[in-house]
Amino acid sequence: VLTDRNAVMDALRSIDPDLLLVEAPEPSDFDWYRDLKIEPQRPVVFMGFELTEEMMIRGWECGAVGFLPRGYVTPRALVA
């Protein structure tokens, strides 16, 4: 789990995860993710408190493969 967004690229190079889970509570968070220029073949799932149409469209434009509602997903459900 990274809480410092500046460390994301270093972590991606050293850890090479199969999936990214990115918290995006605001539409501007998608701009941050897009600006990272992470290779499109790496799947990303965005989490947000409100999954509005605007949030989902902006996420898909950034390459999202899915969305999770923050606050409703338990650790057990995330593993499933």
XYZ file of N, CA and C in Angstrom:
240
model
N 0.845 -1.178 0.000
C 0.000 0.000 0.000
C 0.883 1.231 0.000
N 0.654 2.079 -0.964
C 1.396 3.339 -1.045
C 0.467 4.490 -0.723
N 0.894 5.341 0.167
C 0.105 6.534 0.467
C 0.772 7.777 -0.094
N 2.013 7.657 -0.535
C 2.747 8.770 -1.137
C 2.736 8.579 -2.649
N 1.983 9.409 -3.326
C 1.841 9.248 -4.774
C 3.148 9.447 -5.521
N 4.093 10.151 -4.949
C 5.376 10.363 -5.619
C 6.190 9.078 -5.687
N 5.890 8.122 -4.844
C 6.653 6.876 -4.805
C 6.098 5.804 -5.735
N 5.017 6.093 -6.429
C 4.350 5.077 -7.243
C 5.245 4.517 -8.342
N 5.887 5.355 -9.106
C 6.705 4.858 -10.225
C 7.872 4.012 -9.735
N 8.516 4.417 -8.652
C 9.604 3.605 -8.090
C 9.080 2.243 -7.659
N 7.926 2.239 -7.016
C 7.349 0.974 -6.567
C 6.958 0.085 -7.740
N 6.427 0.667 -8.799
C 6.058 -0.128 -9.968
C 7.268 -0.802 -10.588
N 8.382 -0.098 -10.598
C 9.608 -0.689 -11.168
C 10.156 -1.805 -10.287
N 10.078 -1.658 -8.983
C 10.685 -2.643 -8.099
C 9.751 -3.805 -7.760
N 8.454 -3.559 -7.699
C 7.510 -4.601 -7.295
C 6.861 -5.280 -8.493
N 6.549 -4.540 -9.545
C 5.897 -5.040 -10.747
C 4.603 -5.804 -10.436
N 3.595 -5.114 -9.871
C 2.349 -5.801 -9.503
C 1.534 -6.214 -10.727
N 0.687 -7.217 -10.527
C -0.185 -7.686 -11.598
C -1.404 -6.788 -11.774
N -1.757 -6.040 -10.733
C -2.956 -5.213 -10.731
C -2.715 -3.990 -9.863
N -3.248 -2.860 -10.287
C -3.176 -1.645 -9.475
C -4.566 -1.336 -8.946
N -4.646 -1.023 -7.661
C -5.873 -0.587 -7.029
C -5.638 0.846 -6.589
N -6.340 1.782 -7.230
C -6.068 3.208 -7.027
C -7.302 3.888 -6.451
N -7.115 4.567 -5.328
C -8.209 5.330 -4.746
C -8.352 6.640 -5.510
N -9.568 6.901 -5.951
C -9.840 8.119 -6.735
C -11.123 8.766 -6.215
N -11.032 9.481 -5.096
C -12.242 10.091 -4.549
C -12.734 11.311 -5.331
N -11.879 11.925 -6.119
C -12.235 13.126 -6.883
C -11.890 12.934 -8.352
N -12.621 13.578 -9.257
C -12.293 13.472 -10.685
C -10.858 13.887 -11.010
N -10.295 14.823 -10.266
C -8.912 15.255 -10.528
C -7.898 14.144 -10.268
N -8.269 13.130 -9.498
C -7.354 12.015 -9.251
C -7.070 11.230 -10.519
N -7.997 11.233 -11.455
C -7.754 10.552 -12.720
C -6.701 11.292 -13.538
N -6.666 12.612 -13.442
C -5.627 13.393 -14.125
C -4.256 13.000 -13.605
N -4.152 12.857 -12.291
C -2.878 12.448 -11.684
C -2.443 11.089 -12.230
N -3.378 10.143 -12.269
C -3.039 8.804 -12.741
C -2.643 8.830 -14.212
N -3.399 9.539 -15.032
C -3.091 9.628 -16.463
C -1.716 10.242 -16.688
N -1.367 11.248 -15.891
C -0.068 11.910 -16.034
C 1.106 11.000 -15.678
N 0.859 9.928 -14.923
C 1.934 8.976 -14.611
C 2.396 8.217 -15.848
N 1.519 8.073 -16.831
C 1.818 7.353 -18.079
C 2.245 5.906 -17.810
N 1.460 5.241 -17.010
C 1.705 3.821 -16.729
C 1.280 3.031 -17.950
N 2.061 2.020 -18.310
C 1.765 1.261 -19.523
C 0.349 0.700 -19.478
N -0.358 0.782 -20.596
C -1.776 0.420 -20.626
C -2.053 -1.069 -20.401
N -1.067 -1.930 -20.558
C -1.322 -3.348 -20.361
C -1.408 -3.737 -18.883
N -1.122 -2.801 -17.974
C -1.233 -3.087 -16.540
C -2.656 -2.734 -16.094
N -3.452 -3.722 -15.666
C -4.824 -3.431 -15.286
C -4.907 -2.552 -14.038
N -5.891 -1.656 -14.032
C -6.105 -0.773 -12.888
C -7.584 -0.792 -12.522
N -7.833 -0.872 -11.222
C -9.179 -0.784 -10.674
C -9.199 0.461 -9.798
N -10.163 1.330 -10.027
C -10.288 2.553 -9.238
C -11.337 2.369 -8.149
N -11.055 2.932 -6.980
C -11.994 2.929 -5.865
C -12.450 4.355 -5.599
N -13.726 4.512 -5.282
C -14.238 5.829 -4.953
C -15.487 5.727 -4.101
N -15.752 6.770 -3.332
C -16.947 6.776 -2.502
C -18.200 6.905 -3.352
N -18.126 7.714 -4.392
C -19.246 7.875 -5.311
C -18.800 7.442 -6.691
N -19.475 6.477 -7.232
C -19.150 6.025 -8.579
C -20.170 6.616 -9.540
N -19.973 7.872 -9.862
C -20.866 8.562 -10.784
C -20.493 8.223 -12.217
N -21.364 8.571 -13.142
C -21.075 8.339 -14.559
C -19.796 9.075 -14.967
N -19.633 10.319 -14.510
C -18.428 11.079 -14.845
C -17.170 10.385 -14.329
N -17.234 9.885 -13.094
C -16.071 9.202 -12.518
C -15.739 7.951 -13.331
N -16.749 7.183 -13.704
C -16.478 5.952 -14.444
C -15.949 6.254 -15.839
N -16.504 7.241 -16.524
C -16.005 7.587 -17.858
C -14.560 8.048 -17.781
N -14.238 8.902 -16.823
C -12.854 9.360 -16.691
C -11.924 8.204 -16.351
N -12.398 7.268 -15.538
C -11.596 6.091 -15.216
C -11.354 5.222 -16.439
N -12.396 4.986 -17.225
C -12.225 4.177 -18.443
C -11.269 4.848 -19.412
N -11.330 6.174 -19.496
C -10.399 6.894 -20.369
C -8.953 6.722 -19.905
N -8.759 6.423 -18.623
C -7.410 6.182 -18.087
C -7.033 4.714 -18.134
N -7.924 3.868 -18.660
C -7.597 2.453 -18.798
C -8.150 1.557 -17.709
N -9.131 2.011 -16.955
C -9.701 1.199 -15.879
C -10.316 -0.080 -16.428
N -10.148 -1.160 -15.687
C -10.821 -2.412 -16.009
C -11.982 -2.646 -15.050
N -12.085 -1.820 -14.016
C -13.174 -1.971 -13.064
C -13.165 -0.880 -12.014
N -14.225 -0.888 -11.216
C -14.396 0.098 -10.159
C -14.905 -0.605 -8.912
N -14.488 -0.122 -7.760
C -14.981 -0.638 -6.484
C -15.530 0.524 -5.673
N -16.704 0.346 -5.082
C -17.220 1.400 -4.215
C -16.495 1.374 -2.880
N -15.835 2.449 -2.549
C -15.089 2.540 -1.294
C -16.081 2.612 -0.147
N -15.807 1.871 0.899
C -16.672 1.875 2.061
C -17.636 0.704 2.086
N -17.880 0.089 0.956
C -18.799 -1.045 0.899
C -18.069 -2.363 0.668
N -16.795 -2.299 0.413
C -16.043 -3.507 0.090
C -15.260 -3.955 1.321
N -15.562 -5.140 1.775
C -14.857 -5.709 2.920
C -13.616 -6.437 2.423
N -12.641 -6.663 3.273
C -11.468 -7.437 2.832
C -11.861 -8.801 2.246
N -12.856 -9.444 2.820
C -13.302 -10.745 2.308
C -13.837 -10.616 0.881
N -14.634 -9.569 0.632
C -15.183 -9.363 -0.711
C -14.091 -9.014 -1.695
N -13.088 -8.281 -1.276
C -11.987 -7.915 -2.161
C -11.212 -9.144 -2.609
N -10.977 -10.082 -1.709
C -10.271 -11.315 -2.054
C -11.095 -12.162 -3.016
N -12.401 -12.192 -2.818
C -13.278 -13.003 -3.682
C -13.257 -12.438 -5.086
